[in-house]
Amino acid sequence: SFLTEEDIHSGSSFDGQLMYRAKLYFPNILTMDYEYETRVIPYDITKPLYETVVEALQQGPESEEHDPCLPTGVKIHNIYVDHGICYITIDESIEEATKHIPGELVAMSIISTLGEINGIDAVCIELSDPFDYSLNDFDISSHIYYYKDDFAQ
């Protein structure tokens, strides 16, 4: 069965494996933009939807035109939502793993993917090094929040 966000939030139950249709954004360094792929992913109701979506994002793009924004092996130290703001702390190894991709494309791919989830109105990306406020030369200062209207494509 396929779930919509309304189904998930209303507590609907289905027989068999639950599936969620997600928009996952990935950088495209040829066009210098970020683009989405629609992916149907298994949904485990015992954990938050945003964790499931980030796990799917970590599996990388299906299209060869896209680059991964959260490559395999880059650890997510923490992710949670508080008052509509999704806070995600990513290991600083992401900078080495994505050094060939402009930081803005990496950050906006993550932000746009999380922003597709109902209940997330803003995203704050932090690196595990508390003194590092830049992702491949793109400012991701914890004082800057990206609101849905800013990253809707």
Short mmCIF file of C-alpha atoms in Angstrom, two decimals:
data_model
loop_
_atom_site.label_atom_id
_atom_site.label_comp_id
_atom_site.label_asym_id
_atom_site.label_seq_id
_atom_site.Cartn_x
_atom_site.Cartn_y
_atom_site.Cartn_z
CA SER A 1 0.00 0.00 0.00
CA PHE A 2 1.13 3.55 -0.72
CA LEU A 3 0.84 6.12 2.01
CA THR A 4 0.27 9.81 1.69
CA GLU A 5 1.44 12.11 4.45
CA GLU A 6 -2.22 12.41 5.51
CA ASP A 7 -2.35 8.64 5.98
CA ILE A 8 0.81 8.68 8.06
CA HIS A 9 -0.33 11.54 10.27
CA SER A 10 -3.85 10.16 10.70
CA GLY A 11 -2.54 6.79 11.88
CA SER A 12 -4.08 4.79 9.04
CA SER A 13 -3.01 1.16 8.93
CA PHE A 14 -2.58 -1.06 5.90
CA ASP A 15 -1.92 -4.73 5.37
CA GLY A 16 1.60 -5.65 4.30
CA GLN A 17 4.56 -3.34 3.76
CA LEU A 18 3.88 0.37 4.05
CA MET A 19 5.34 2.51 1.28
CA TYR A 20 5.90 6.27 1.06
CA ARG A 21 6.32 8.27 -2.15
CA ALA A 22 9.13 10.78 -1.54
CA LYS A 23 10.77 13.54 -3.54
CA LEU A 24 14.51 13.21 -3.05
CA TYR A 25 16.67 16.09 -4.29
CA PHE A 26 20.18 15.58 -5.64
CA PRO A 27 22.83 17.92 -7.09
CA ASN A 28 23.40 17.99 -10.83
CA ILE A 29 26.82 19.52 -11.41
CA LEU A 30 26.26 19.66 -15.18
CA THR A 31 23.33 22.06 -14.82
CA MET A 32 24.61 23.56 -11.51
CA ASP A 33 21.20 22.96 -9.96
CA TYR A 34 19.49 20.42 -7.76
CA GLU A 35 16.74 18.20 -9.12
CA TYR A 36 14.38 15.68 -7.60
CA GLU A 37 13.77 12.02 -8.18
CA THR A 38 10.52 10.46 -7.05
CA ARG A 39 11.22 7.35 -5.02
CA VAL A 40 8.84 4.90 -3.39
CA ILE A 41 10.42 3.84 -0.12
CA PRO A 42 9.40 1.37 2.58
CA TYR A 43 8.07 3.21 5.61
CA ASP A 44 8.59 1.95 9.15
CA ILE A 45 5.97 3.56 11.42
CA THR A 46 8.18 2.95 14.47
CA LYS A 47 10.45 5.86 13.54
CA PRO A 48 9.92 9.41 12.28
CA LEU A 49 9.31 9.86 8.55
CA TYR A 50 12.22 12.29 8.22
CA GLU A 51 14.66 9.55 9.34
CA THR A 52 13.30 7.20 6.68
CA VAL A 53 13.60 9.90 4.03
CA VAL A 54 17.20 10.73 5.02
CA GLU A 55 18.09 7.03 4.84
CA ALA A 56 16.70 6.97 1.29
CA LEU A 57 18.70 10.10 0.46
CA GLN A 58 21.85 8.35 1.72
CA GLN A 59 21.28 5.53 -0.77
CA GLY A 60 22.07 8.05 -3.49
CA PRO A 61 20.46 8.99 -6.77
CA GLU A 62 19.15 6.55 -9.34
CA SER A 63 19.94 8.86 -12.26
CA GLU A 64 23.54 8.97 -13.44
CA GLU A 65 23.06 12.71 -14.04
CA HIS A 66 22.75 13.32 -10.29
CA ASP A 67 25.38 13.24 -7.58
CA PRO A 68 24.86 12.05 -4.01
CA CYS A 69 24.41 14.79 -1.42
CA LEU A 70 24.76 12.46 1.59
CA PRO A 71 27.20 9.83 0.35
CA THR A 72 27.35 6.40 1.94
CA GLY A 73 29.61 6.49 4.96
CA VAL A 74 28.78 10.08 5.94
CA LYS A 75 27.26 9.75 9.39
CA ILE A 76 24.18 11.62 10.51
CA HIS A 77 24.94 12.41 14.15
CA ASN A 78 21.51 13.75 15.00
CA ILE A 79 18.24 14.65 13.35
CA TYR A 80 15.08 15.91 15.01
CA VAL A 81 12.20 18.32 14.49
CA ASP A 82 11.28 20.99 17.01
CA HIS A 83 8.48 23.50 16.38
CA GLY A 84 8.56 22.82 12.63
CA ILE A 85 12.33 23.24 12.31
CA CYS A 86 14.31 20.15 11.30
CA TYR A 87 17.80 20.14 12.79
CA ILE A 88 20.29 17.81 11.14
CA THR A 89 23.87 17.36 12.33
CA ILE A 90 26.09 15.78 9.70
CA ASP A 91 29.61 14.45 10.14
CA GLU A 92 32.21 16.84 8.73
CA SER A 93 33.42 14.04 6.42
CA ILE A 94 30.66 15.22 4.08
CA GLU A 95 33.00 17.99 2.93
CA GLU A 96 35.61 15.53 1.65
CA ALA A 97 32.94 13.19 0.22
CA THR A 98 31.26 16.00 -1.75
CA LYS A 99 34.27 18.27 -2.46
CA HIS A 100 33.58 18.19 -6.23
CA ILE A 101 30.06 19.59 -5.70
CA PRO A 102 29.32 23.22 -4.77
CA GLY A 103 28.25 23.37 -1.13
CA GLU A 104 25.08 25.25 -1.98
CA LEU A 105 23.88 22.38 -4.19
CA VAL A 106 24.64 19.83 -1.46
CA ALA A 107 22.92 21.88 1.25
CA MET A 108 19.88 22.80 -0.86
CA SER A 109 19.38 19.18 -1.93
CA ILE A 110 19.20 18.10 1.72
CA ILE A 111 17.06 21.09 2.70
CA SER A 112 14.64 20.65 -0.21
CA THR A 113 14.24 16.93 0.46
CA LEU A 114 13.41 17.50 4.13
CA GLY A 115 11.21 20.48 3.23
CA GLU A 116 8.91 18.19 1.24
CA ILE A 117 7.80 16.53 4.48
CA ASN A 118 4.61 17.83 6.04
CA GLY A 119 5.33 19.54 9.36
CA ILE A 120 8.84 20.68 8.43
CA ASP A 121 8.79 24.41 7.77
CA ALA A 122 12.52 25.12 8.02
CA VAL A 123 15.80 23.21 8.03
CA CYS A 124 19.01 23.91 9.90
CA ILE A 125 22.12 21.99 8.80
CA GLU A 126 24.99 21.74 11.24
CA LEU A 127 28.30 19.91 10.94
CA SER A 128 29.63 17.76 13.78
CA ASP A 129 32.54 20.19 14.19
CA PRO A 130 30.88 22.97 16.23
CA PHE A 131 33.31 25.57 14.81
CA ASP A 132 32.72 24.74 11.15
CA TYR A 133 29.94 26.87 9.66
CA SER A 134 30.67 26.18 6.03
CA LEU A 135 29.94 23.28 3.70
CA ASN A 136 32.33 23.40 0.73
CA ASP A 137 32.52 27.20 1.11
CA PHE A 138 28.74 27.61 1.49
CA ASP A 139 27.62 29.27 4.74
CA ILE A 140 25.45 26.92 6.78
CA SER A 141 25.64 28.93 9.98
CA SER A 142 23.27 27.57 12.57
CA HIS A 143 21.82 31.05 12.80
CA ILE A 144 20.44 30.80 9.26
CA TYR A 145 17.25 28.86 8.66
CA TYR A 146 15.87 28.01 5.25
CA TYR A 147 12.11 28.30 5.15
CA LYS A 148 9.84 26.41 2.77
CA ASP A 149 9.16 29.47 0.64
CA ASP A 150 12.91 29.89 0.12
CA PHE A 151 13.55 26.40 -1.20
CA ALA A 152 10.36 25.51 -3.07
CA GLN A 153 11.22 24.66 -6.66
#
